[in-house]
Amino acid sequence: MTRRLACLLALLLCQMTAWAHKASDSYLVVDVKGGAVTAQWDIAVRDIDFALGLDRDGNAEITWGELRARQSDISAWALSRLELSRSGACPLTVTGLQVDDHTDGGYAVLHLSGVCPGATGALGMEYRLLFDLDKLHRGLLRLTLDGVTYTTVLSPTSGVVQFGAAQASRWVQFSQYLVEGVWHIWIGFDHILFLLSLLLPAVLVLHMRRWQGVSSFGTAARDVLWVVTSFTAAHSITLSLAALGLVSLPSRLVESAIAMSVMLAAANNLWPVVEHRRWLVAFGFGLIHGFGFASVLAELGLPADALVLSLLGFNAGVELGQLAIVAGFLPVAFYLRNTRFYLRGVFVLGSWLTMLVALIWLLERAFDLQLLSA
Amino acid sequence: MLLNCYQRSLCAGLVLCGTLLASPAHSAPRTPTDDATVIEKLPFRAGDSRARELDALRARARKAPGDTAAAAALAQAYFDMAQARGDPRYVGYADAVVSQFDKNMSADLLVLRGMLRQYRHAFDEALVDFAAVLAQDPERADAHAWRGAIYLVEAKYDQARQECAALLKLQRAVLHGGCTGMVQAYTGQLTAAYSTLQQALALARHDDQRLWLLTRLAEVSAWLGQNARAERHYRDALALGQDDGYLLAAWADFLLDNKRAADVVKLLAAWEASDPLLLRLAEAETLLQMPSAKVHTQALDDRFAAAKLRGDTTHRAEEARFQLRLRKNAAVAVQLATANYQVQKEPRDLRMLLEAALAARDSAAAQPARDWLQSTGFEDTHIRALAAQTLQLAPARKTPVVAP
């Protein structure tokens, strides 16, 4: 009894979904990487039937067999209503047919692939499936073009679209590089260690050759501000110069110099040479760090048409990441500045450890060795 | 946000049949192993009389591509199909047929295009079409009637009255009575409206006209607080035996207002395909705490999500009600009801705005509805009571009311 009830219920519910009314949509998911195109296109079986007539036996039920028998007709019909181009037309072929269900019933799933003449530049699309038969039909497109995702609704008045560098929202592009910038300061331990080495003494003052806590938060904050600002200014200069291709240095030299800068900054805490003008150190070595950021950016690739904007975004991201570190560091360091824990543990031991790590980096980078497992 | 909708619909899909999915991102295309597996059921068999009728009309239109009469007949058949079954695909088909004639449109095709435009709430464009029809043929009563209907929805009662007058001049007594009766009903003359509509009913010969007038008589009776009379009119309308989504929705609302949720469940059990009717069914099931309430509520959620994906905003009135009564999300409901009220200003839109504003404790949002009541003098006591309650939400209003 229960089982029969369950069956009845299931039947009822499936019936309901099969008959739910909705205007016609197709779901088109396209991935373009360089010149290679792959796509999945879900088209309602009802729509295919309306356009081509699938119900061979006239029983108002479309079976897998009836659908499969017309695969070549369906493919030809669908492909004649979708055009992609990247420096010329990208001919598409159907590589497979499957089925799926959406809220309004059964769908044929066409798997497509193709090759474009060009691997860069804007991607053009002309979509006109069913528009001749059903003016309310919409194509719901999700396109991933070289890793950047676009979604749009394709209608009879918006079926011809262009995507790509020129079409990408400037703001989206800016924020993508901004996030990359934040991310790279966070995973760039050498930059963080350099900055921290310079910041550790900010809450301290050298008195009779002994470090002790500064009296006011303002003094510490001013010191931090100078250091961070000059580091920022310096690496922004070289990052821009390198990213724009105006200056280029061998990466081994840059990376070794960065390791050296961390070592020297930490050593300066243990055997003070520069005390009041740490901002000068920050500026000088900041120039080197800028080249390091530039190599990261080179890996990411800068869009040719939005070079400056992306550069600004990346730079702003690096600054934001830095600010977050400072905001976390300064209050805690100030609070602990007169404790043995800070003076001996964090400041002295921390500087020693930093120096040691930086030395290993230096050896690794200068002599192309692998001492620490990555 | 979209992802959430996808995920929710995924869950619903699992609850429903295990195969129901709303998005290719989360769906799992499959390859059936058996050729006999049924992928989709069509609305009707090829041999069905309605299918044959449509086939004949299609063939006629295909044979004579420039023939506006053949095209108009086919588009009209599609539009009727959409009205009867509540299936928007037929509206798209009709639209495509009409769109082949961007120039040299006959009056018939212009009327159809106007109807299609009002269907997707493009009222201004629809009015342009009806004006073009009347420029071609000033005696087209249907163009006047449609214009009157649009002005009623937009709460432009003076303009609606002009259309009613035009219908009288064309000696279309039933259409004139329906038109005038509705203007009277919306402008604070319910008793006069009732007798006007009744006179029109006495003259009406066609069942579809009788059905429309009986439905309106029932609504007016309910606004007057005469429930027994309202029920009699609804039953007379239902007895005509025609499928009509508007009638079923109005009757279901009447039953819900009178705490007869069980009757709604019985009435609408077979109507889940239509969004407005499924909404009322789910409301009734929720009131009765039936297990199916959950499934139907989720199904509605999926349908609204699917409509949103394609940029469709014509469901806002239903969606506001759905958010308010089923999702208990007053904040969203009040936004939707406000947006809907900017397009549609009929008593049910007004009531939804008031109910949502009340639930969200947002007196300012109810201001347009209170203004409407003030300017029209609309008499329904229930709606007037709601409006009075929204005023009490903000006893000391110091700043001028600004919509959120």
PDB file of N, CA and C in Angstrom, chain B residues 263-337:
ATOM      1  N   ASP B 263     -11.089  23.388  -0.227  1.00  0.00           N
ATOM      2  CA  ASP B 263     -11.752  23.500  -1.532  1.00  0.00           C
ATOM      3  C   ASP B 263     -10.752  23.893  -2.620  1.00  0.00           C
ATOM      4  N   VAL B 264      -9.777  24.745  -2.250  1.00  0.00           N
ATOM      5  CA  VAL B 264      -8.766  25.173  -3.225  1.00  0.00           C
ATOM      6  C   VAL B 264      -7.913  23.986  -3.659  1.00  0.00           C
ATOM      7  N   VAL B 265      -7.534  23.157  -2.689  1.00  0.00           N
ATOM      8  CA  VAL B 265      -6.721  21.986  -3.021  1.00  0.00           C
ATOM      9  C   VAL B 265      -7.462  21.089  -4.008  1.00  0.00           C
ATOM     10  N   LYS B 266      -8.760  20.907  -3.776  1.00  0.00           N
ATOM     11  CA  LYS B 266      -9.573  20.084  -4.674  1.00  0.00           C
ATOM     12  C   LYS B 266      -9.663  20.718  -6.064  1.00  0.00           C
ATOM     13  N   LEU B 267      -9.869  22.046  -6.061  1.00  0.00           N
ATOM     14  CA  LEU B 267     -10.073  22.773  -7.311  1.00  0.00           C
ATOM     15  C   LEU B 267      -8.832  22.749  -8.205  1.00  0.00           C
ATOM     16  N   LEU B 268      -7.667  22.924  -7.589  1.00  0.00           N
ATOM     17  CA  LEU B 268      -6.469  23.196  -8.380  1.00  0.00           C
ATOM     18  C   LEU B 268      -5.510  22.014  -8.471  1.00  0.00           C
ATOM     19  N   ALA B 269      -5.929  20.849  -7.982  1.00  0.00           N
ATOM     20  CA  ALA B 269      -5.017  19.702  -7.939  1.00  0.00           C
ATOM     21  C   ALA B 269      -4.378  19.429  -9.300  1.00  0.00           C
ATOM     22  N   ALA B 270      -5.108  19.672 -10.375  1.00  0.00           N
ATOM     23  CA  ALA B 270      -4.582  19.309 -11.701  1.00  0.00           C
ATOM     24  C   ALA B 270      -3.981  20.512 -12.432  1.00  0.00           C
ATOM     25  N   TRP B 271      -3.769  21.623 -11.734  1.00  0.00           N
ATOM     26  CA  TRP B 271      -3.360  22.849 -12.415  1.00  0.00           C
ATOM     27  C   TRP B 271      -1.969  23.320 -12.041  1.00  0.00           C
ATOM     28  N   GLU B 272      -1.104  22.379 -11.651  1.00  0.00           N
ATOM     29  CA  GLU B 272       0.232  22.802 -11.198  1.00  0.00           C
ATOM     30  C   GLU B 272       1.051  23.458 -12.299  1.00  0.00           C
ATOM     31  N   ALA B 273       0.680  23.202 -13.541  1.00  0.00           N
ATOM     32  CA  ALA B 273       1.499  23.725 -14.639  1.00  0.00           C
ATOM     33  C   ALA B 273       1.458  25.245 -14.706  1.00  0.00           C
ATOM     34  N   SER B 274       0.378  25.811 -14.251  1.00  0.00           N
ATOM     35  CA  SER B 274       0.247  27.264 -14.336  1.00  0.00           C
ATOM     36  C   SER B 274       0.795  27.906 -13.066  1.00  0.00           C
ATOM     37  N   ASP B 275       1.714  28.832 -13.216  1.00  0.00           N
ATOM     38  CA  ASP B 275       2.359  29.451 -12.051  1.00  0.00           C
ATOM     39  C   ASP B 275       1.358  30.100 -11.088  1.00  0.00           C
ATOM     40  N   PRO B 276       0.432  30.948 -11.589  1.00  0.00           N
ATOM     41  CA  PRO B 276      -0.485  31.604 -10.654  1.00  0.00           C
ATOM     42  C   PRO B 276      -1.352  30.598  -9.896  1.00  0.00           C
ATOM     43  N   LEU B 277      -1.748  29.528 -10.568  1.00  0.00           N
ATOM     44  CA  LEU B 277      -2.610  28.551  -9.903  1.00  0.00           C
ATOM     45  C   LEU B 277      -1.813  27.672  -8.943  1.00  0.00           C
ATOM     46  N   LEU B 278      -0.601  27.343  -9.311  1.00  0.00           N
ATOM     47  CA  LEU B 278       0.252  26.572  -8.399  1.00  0.00           C
ATOM     48  C   LEU B 278       0.509  27.374  -7.125  1.00  0.00           C
ATOM     49  N   LEU B 279       0.646  28.684  -7.288  1.00  0.00           N
ATOM     50  CA  LEU B 279       0.860  29.553  -6.132  1.00  0.00           C
ATOM     51  C   LEU B 279      -0.301  29.433  -5.152  1.00  0.00           C
ATOM     52  N   ARG B 280      -1.517  29.494  -5.691  1.00  0.00           N
ATOM     53  CA  ARG B 280      -2.692  29.409  -4.819  1.00  0.00           C
ATOM     54  C   ARG B 280      -2.834  28.018  -4.208  1.00  0.00           C
ATOM     55  N   LEU B 281      -2.501  27.007  -4.990  1.00  0.00           N
ATOM     56  CA  LEU B 281      -2.541  25.634  -4.481  1.00  0.00           C
ATOM     57  C   LEU B 281      -1.561  25.482  -3.321  1.00  0.00           C
ATOM     58  N   ALA B 282      -0.343  26.002  -3.505  1.00  0.00           N
ATOM     59  CA  ALA B 282       0.676  25.882  -2.456  1.00  0.00           C
ATOM     60  C   ALA B 282       0.256  26.643  -1.199  1.00  0.00           C
ATOM     61  N   GLU B 283      -0.399  27.788  -1.395  1.00  0.00           N
ATOM     62  CA  GLU B 283      -0.894  28.545  -0.231  1.00  0.00           C
ATOM     63  C   GLU B 283      -1.903  27.715   0.557  1.00  0.00           C
ATOM     64  N   ALA B 284      -2.836  27.105  -0.174  1.00  0.00           N
ATOM     65  CA  ALA B 284      -3.862  26.304   0.489  1.00  0.00           C
ATOM     66  C   ALA B 284      -3.231  25.122   1.207  1.00  0.00           C
ATOM     67  N   GLU B 285      -2.279  24.466   0.545  1.00  0.00           N
ATOM     68  CA  GLU B 285      -1.623  23.300   1.159  1.00  0.00           C
ATOM     69  C   GLU B 285      -0.839  23.708   2.398  1.00  0.00           C
ATOM     70  N   THR B 286      -0.248  24.913   2.349  1.00  0.00           N
ATOM     71  CA  THR B 286       0.499  25.390   3.510  1.00  0.00           C
ATOM     72  C   THR B 286      -0.448  25.631   4.679  1.00  0.00           C
ATOM     73  N   LEU B 287      -1.603  26.232   4.387  1.00  0.00           N
ATOM     74  CA  LEU B 287      -2.577  26.488   5.443  1.00  0.00           C
ATOM     75  C   LEU B 287      -3.055  25.180   6.070  1.00  0.00           C
ATOM     76  N   LEU B 288      -3.151  24.137   5.238  1.00  0.00           N
ATOM     77  CA  LEU B 288      -3.624  22.844   5.742  1.00  0.00           C
ATOM     78  C   LEU B 288      -2.473  21.972   6.245  1.00  0.00           C
ATOM     79  N   GLN B 289      -1.264  22.520   6.180  1.00  0.00           N
ATOM     80  CA  GLN B 289      -0.057  21.803   6.605  1.00  0.00           C
ATOM     81  C   GLN B 289       0.084  20.450   5.910  1.00  0.00           C
ATOM     82  N   MET B 290      -0.157  20.469   4.605  1.00  0.00           N
ATOM     83  CA  MET B 290      -0.009  19.232   3.840  1.00  0.00           C
ATOM     84  C   MET B 290       1.448  19.051   3.419  1.00  0.00           C
ATOM     85  N   PRO B 291       1.917  17.801   3.320  1.00  0.00           N
ATOM     86  CA  PRO B 291       3.323  17.576   2.940  1.00  0.00           C
ATOM     87  C   PRO B 291       3.641  18.115   1.542  1.00  0.00           C
ATOM     88  N   SER B 292       2.652  18.109   0.657  1.00  0.00           N
ATOM     89  CA  SER B 292       2.904  18.576  -0.711  1.00  0.00           C
ATOM     90  C   SER B 292       3.210  20.075  -0.756  1.00  0.00           C
ATOM     91  N   ALA B 293       2.890  20.798   0.307  1.00  0.00           N
ATOM     92  CA  ALA B 293       3.124  22.248   0.322  1.00  0.00           C
ATOM     93  C   ALA B 293       4.593  22.557   0.079  1.00  0.00           C
ATOM     94  N   LYS B 294       5.439  21.779   0.725  1.00  0.00           N
ATOM     95  CA  LYS B 294       6.877  22.020   0.638  1.00  0.00           C
ATOM     96  C   LYS B 294       7.369  21.850  -0.799  1.00  0.00           C
ATOM     97  N   VAL B 295       6.927  20.747  -1.414  1.00  0.00           N
ATOM     98  CA  VAL B 295       7.363  20.436  -2.777  1.00  0.00           C
ATOM     99  C   VAL B 295       6.887  21.518  -3.745  1.00  0.00           C
ATOM    100  N   HIS B 296       5.633  21.929  -3.575  1.00  0.00           N
ATOM    101  CA  HIS B 296       5.084  22.924  -4.493  1.00  0.00           C
ATOM    102  C   HIS B 296       5.723  24.290  -4.277  1.00  0.00           C
ATOM    103  N   THR B 297       6.028  24.608  -3.034  1.00  0.00           N
ATOM    104  CA  THR B 297       6.699  25.882  -2.749  1.00  0.00           C
ATOM    105  C   THR B 297       8.070  25.896  -3.416  1.00  0.00           C
ATOM    106  N   GLN B 298       8.773  24.769  -3.318  1.00  0.00           N
ATOM    107  CA  GLN B 298      10.090  24.677  -3.942  1.00  0.00           C
ATOM    108  C   GLN B 298       9.985  24.765  -5.464  1.00  0.00           C
ATOM    109  N   ALA B 299       8.939  24.118  -6.004  1.00  0.00           N
ATOM    110  CA  ALA B 299       8.744  24.168  -7.461  1.00  0.00           C
ATOM    111  C   ALA B 299       8.532  25.612  -7.925  1.00  0.00           C
ATOM    112  N   LEU B 300       7.780  26.371  -7.127  1.00  0.00           N
ATOM    113  CA  LEU B 300       7.560  27.785  -7.462  1.00  0.00           C
ATOM    114  C   LEU B 300       8.878  28.546  -7.409  1.00  0.00           C
ATOM    115  N   ASP B 301       9.650  28.253  -6.387  1.00  0.00           N
ATOM    116  CA  ASP B 301      10.952  28.894  -6.242  1.00  0.00           C
ATOM    117  C   ASP B 301      11.784  28.666  -7.511  1.00  0.00           C
ATOM    118  N   ASP B 302      11.798  27.424  -7.978  1.00  0.00           N
ATOM    119  CA  ASP B 302      12.553  27.086  -9.185  1.00  0.00           C
ATOM    120  C   ASP B 302      12.044  27.866 -10.391  1.00  0.00           C
ATOM    121  N   ARG B 303      10.714  27.973 -10.482  1.00  0.00           N
ATOM    122  CA  ARG B 303      10.165  28.653 -11.661  1.00  0.00           C
ATOM    123  C   ARG B 303      10.489  30.140 -11.629  1.00  0.00           C
ATOM    124  N   PHE B 304      10.431  30.744 -10.456  1.00  0.00           N
ATOM    125  CA  PHE B 304      10.791  32.159 -10.381  1.00  0.00           C
ATOM    126  C   PHE B 304      12.276  32.342 -10.698  1.00  0.00           C
ATOM    127  N   ALA B 305      13.085  31.393 -10.231  1.00  0.00           N
ATOM    128  CA  ALA B 305      14.521  31.472 -10.526  1.00  0.00           C
ATOM    129  C   ALA B 305      14.763  31.352 -12.028  1.00  0.00           C
ATOM    130  N   ALA B 306      14.032  30.439 -12.655  1.00  0.00           N
ATOM    131  CA  ALA B 306      14.199  30.249 -14.101  1.00  0.00           C
ATOM    132  C   ALA B 306      13.757  31.501 -14.859  1.00  0.00           C
ATOM    133  N   ALA B 307      12.672  32.129 -14.398  1.00  0.00           N
ATOM    134  CA  ALA B 307      12.194  33.354 -15.054  1.00  0.00           C
ATOM    135  C   ALA B 307      13.218  34.469 -14.893  1.00  0.00           C
ATOM    136  N   LYS B 308      13.807  34.517 -13.715  1.00  0.00           N
ATOM    137  CA  LYS B 308      14.805  35.560 -13.443  1.00  0.00           C
ATOM    138  C   LYS B 308      16.013  35.381 -14.357  1.00  0.00           C
ATOM    139  N   LEU B 309      16.409  34.127 -14.556  1.00  0.00           N
ATOM    140  CA  LEU B 309      17.557  33.843 -15.418  1.00  0.00           C
ATOM    141  C   LEU B 309      17.366  34.416 -16.808  1.00  0.00           C
ATOM    142  N   ARG B 310      16.137  34.370 -17.308  1.00  0.00           N
ATOM    143  CA  ARG B 310      15.932  34.863 -18.661  1.00  0.00           C
ATOM    144  C   ARG B 310      15.494  36.317 -18.662  1.00  0.00           C
ATOM    145  N   GLY B 311      15.563  36.958 -17.517  1.00  0.00           N
ATOM    146  CA  GLY B 311      15.294  38.391 -17.458  1.00  0.00           C
ATOM    147  C   GLY B 311      13.819  38.729 -17.539  1.00  0.00           C
ATOM    148  N   ASP B 312      12.965  37.791 -17.141  1.00  0.00           N
ATOM    149  CA  ASP B 312      11.524  37.978 -17.218  1.00  0.00           C
ATOM    150  C   ASP B 312      11.012  38.632 -15.928  1.00  0.00           C
ATOM    151  N   THR B 313      10.331  39.786 -16.062  1.00  0.00           N
ATOM    152  CA  THR B 313       9.833  40.449 -14.850  1.00  0.00           C
ATOM    153  C   THR B 313       8.316  40.475 -14.785  1.00  0.00           C
ATOM    154  N   THR B 314       7.648  39.722 -15.679  1.00  0.00           N
ATOM    155  CA  THR B 314       6.191  39.789 -15.697  1.00  0.00           C
ATOM    156  C   THR B 314       5.548  39.004 -14.555  1.00  0.00           C
ATOM    157  N   HIS B 315       6.346  38.291 -13.774  1.00  0.00           N
ATOM    158  CA  HIS B 315       5.786  37.481 -12.690  1.00  0.00           C
ATOM    159  C   HIS B 315       5.844  38.176 -11.337  1.00  0.00           C
ATOM    160  N   ARG B 316       6.190  39.458 -11.321  1.00  0.00           N
ATOM    161  CA  ARG B 316       6.472  40.094 -10.033  1.00  0.00           C
ATOM    162  C   ARG B 316       5.293  40.061  -9.064  1.00  0.00           C
ATOM    163  N   ALA B 317       4.080  40.202  -9.596  1.00  0.00           N
ATOM    164  CA  ALA B 317       2.913  40.193  -8.705  1.00  0.00           C
ATOM    165  C   ALA B 317       2.825  38.855  -7.974  1.00  0.00           C
ATOM    166  N   GLU B 318       2.965  37.759  -8.747  1.00  0.00           N
ATOM    167  CA  GLU B 318       2.919  36.431  -8.119  1.00  0.00           C
ATOM    168  C   GLU B 318       4.097  36.221  -7.183  1.00  0.00           C
ATOM    169  N   GLU B 319       5.248  36.715  -7.620  1.00  0.00           N
ATOM    170  CA  GLU B 319       6.454  36.485  -6.822  1.00  0.00           C
ATOM    171  C   GLU B 319       6.361  37.224  -5.485  1.00  0.00           C
ATOM    172  N   ALA B 320       5.777  38.425  -5.507  1.00  0.00           N
ATOM    173  CA  ALA B 320       5.604  39.175  -4.261  1.00  0.00           C
ATOM    174  C   ALA B 320       4.729  38.375  -3.299  1.00  0.00           C
ATOM    175  N   ARG B 321       3.655  37.831  -3.821  1.00  0.00           N
ATOM    176  CA  ARG B 321       2.731  37.053  -3.001  1.00  0.00           C
ATOM    177  C   ARG B 321       3.415  35.779  -2.482  1.00  0.00           C
ATOM    178  N   PHE B 322       4.198  35.172  -3.357  1.00  0.00           N
ATOM    179  CA  PHE B 322       4.949  33.969  -2.985  1.00  0.00           C
ATOM    180  C   PHE B 322       5.911  34.274  -1.838  1.00  0.00           C
ATOM    181  N   GLN B 323       6.656  35.377  -1.980  1.00  0.00           N
ATOM    182  CA  GLN B 323       7.630  35.726  -0.942  1.00  0.00           C
ATOM    183  C   GLN B 323       6.917  36.061   0.371  1.00  0.00           C
ATOM    184  N   LEU B 324       5.774  36.723   0.266  1.00  0.00           N
ATOM    185  CA  LEU B 324       5.071  37.146   1.468  1.00  0.00           C
ATOM    186  C   LEU B 324       4.410  35.975   2.187  1.00  0.00           C
ATOM    187  N   ARG B 325       3.647  35.195   1.422  1.00  0.00           N
ATOM    188  CA  ARG B 325       2.794  34.214   2.089  1.00  0.00           C
ATOM    189  C   ARG B 325       3.455  32.862   2.252  1.00  0.00           C
ATOM    190  N   LEU B 326       4.378  32.504   1.363  1.00  0.00           N
ATOM    191  CA  LEU B 326       4.971  31.166   1.455  1.00  0.00           C
ATOM    192  C   LEU B 326       6.392  31.201   1.994  1.00  0.00           C
ATOM    193  N   ARG B 327       7.170  32.186   1.565  1.00  0.00           N
ATOM    194  CA  ARG B 327       8.537  32.287   2.072  1.00  0.00           C
ATOM    195  C   ARG B 327       8.625  33.173   3.310  1.00  0.00           C
ATOM    196  N   LYS B 328       7.547  33.859   3.627  1.00  0.00           N
ATOM    197  CA  LYS B 328       7.492  34.760   4.794  1.00  0.00           C
ATOM    198  C   LYS B 328       8.641  35.772   4.769  1.00  0.00           C
ATOM    199  N   ASN B 329       8.981  36.197   3.563  1.00  0.00           N
ATOM    200  CA  ASN B 329      10.086  37.137   3.407  1.00  0.00           C
ATOM    201  C   ASN B 329       9.509  38.506   3.051  1.00  0.00           C
ATOM    202  N   ALA B 330       9.082  39.223   4.089  1.00  0.00           N
ATOM    203  CA  ALA B 330       8.334  40.462   3.866  1.00  0.00           C
ATOM    204  C   ALA B 330       9.175  41.525   3.173  1.00  0.00           C
ATOM    205  N   ALA B 331      10.464  41.569   3.490  1.00  0.00           N
ATOM    206  CA  ALA B 331      11.320  42.620   2.927  1.00  0.00           C
ATOM    207  C   ALA B 331      11.403  42.480   1.405  1.00  0.00           C
ATOM    208  N   VAL B 332      11.615  41.251   0.940  1.00  0.00           N
ATOM    209  CA  VAL B 332      11.681  41.023  -0.510  1.00  0.00           C
ATOM    210  C   VAL B 332      10.304  41.252  -1.130  1.00  0.00           C
ATOM    211  N   ALA B 333       9.270  40.777  -0.431  1.00  0.00           N
ATOM    212  CA  ALA B 333       7.907  40.904  -0.959  1.00  0.00           C
ATOM    213  C   ALA B 333       7.551  42.367  -1.182  1.00  0.00           C
ATOM    214  N   VAL B 334       7.932  43.220  -0.258  1.00  0.00           N
ATOM    215  CA  VAL B 334       7.548  44.625  -0.374  1.00  0.00           C
ATOM    216  C   VAL B 334       8.262  45.270  -1.562  1.00  0.00           C
ATOM    217  N   GLN B 335       9.490  44.862  -1.817  1.00  0.00           N
ATOM    218  CA  GLN B 335      10.210  45.381  -2.993  1.00  0.00           C
ATOM    219  C   GLN B 335       9.523  44.950  -4.283  1.00  0.00           C
ATOM    220  N   LEU B 336       9.187  43.648  -4.346  1.00  0.00           N
ATOM    221  CA  LEU B 336       8.545  43.126  -5.551  1.00  0.00           C
ATOM    222  C   LEU B 336       7.178  43.759  -5.759  1.00  0.00           C
ATOM    223  N   ALA B 337       6.425  43.885  -4.664  1.00  0.00           N
ATOM    224  CA  ALA B 337       5.076  44.455  -4.772  1.00  0.00           C
ATOM    225  C   ALA B 337       5.160  45.913  -5.207  1.00  0.00           C
TER     226      ALA B 337
END
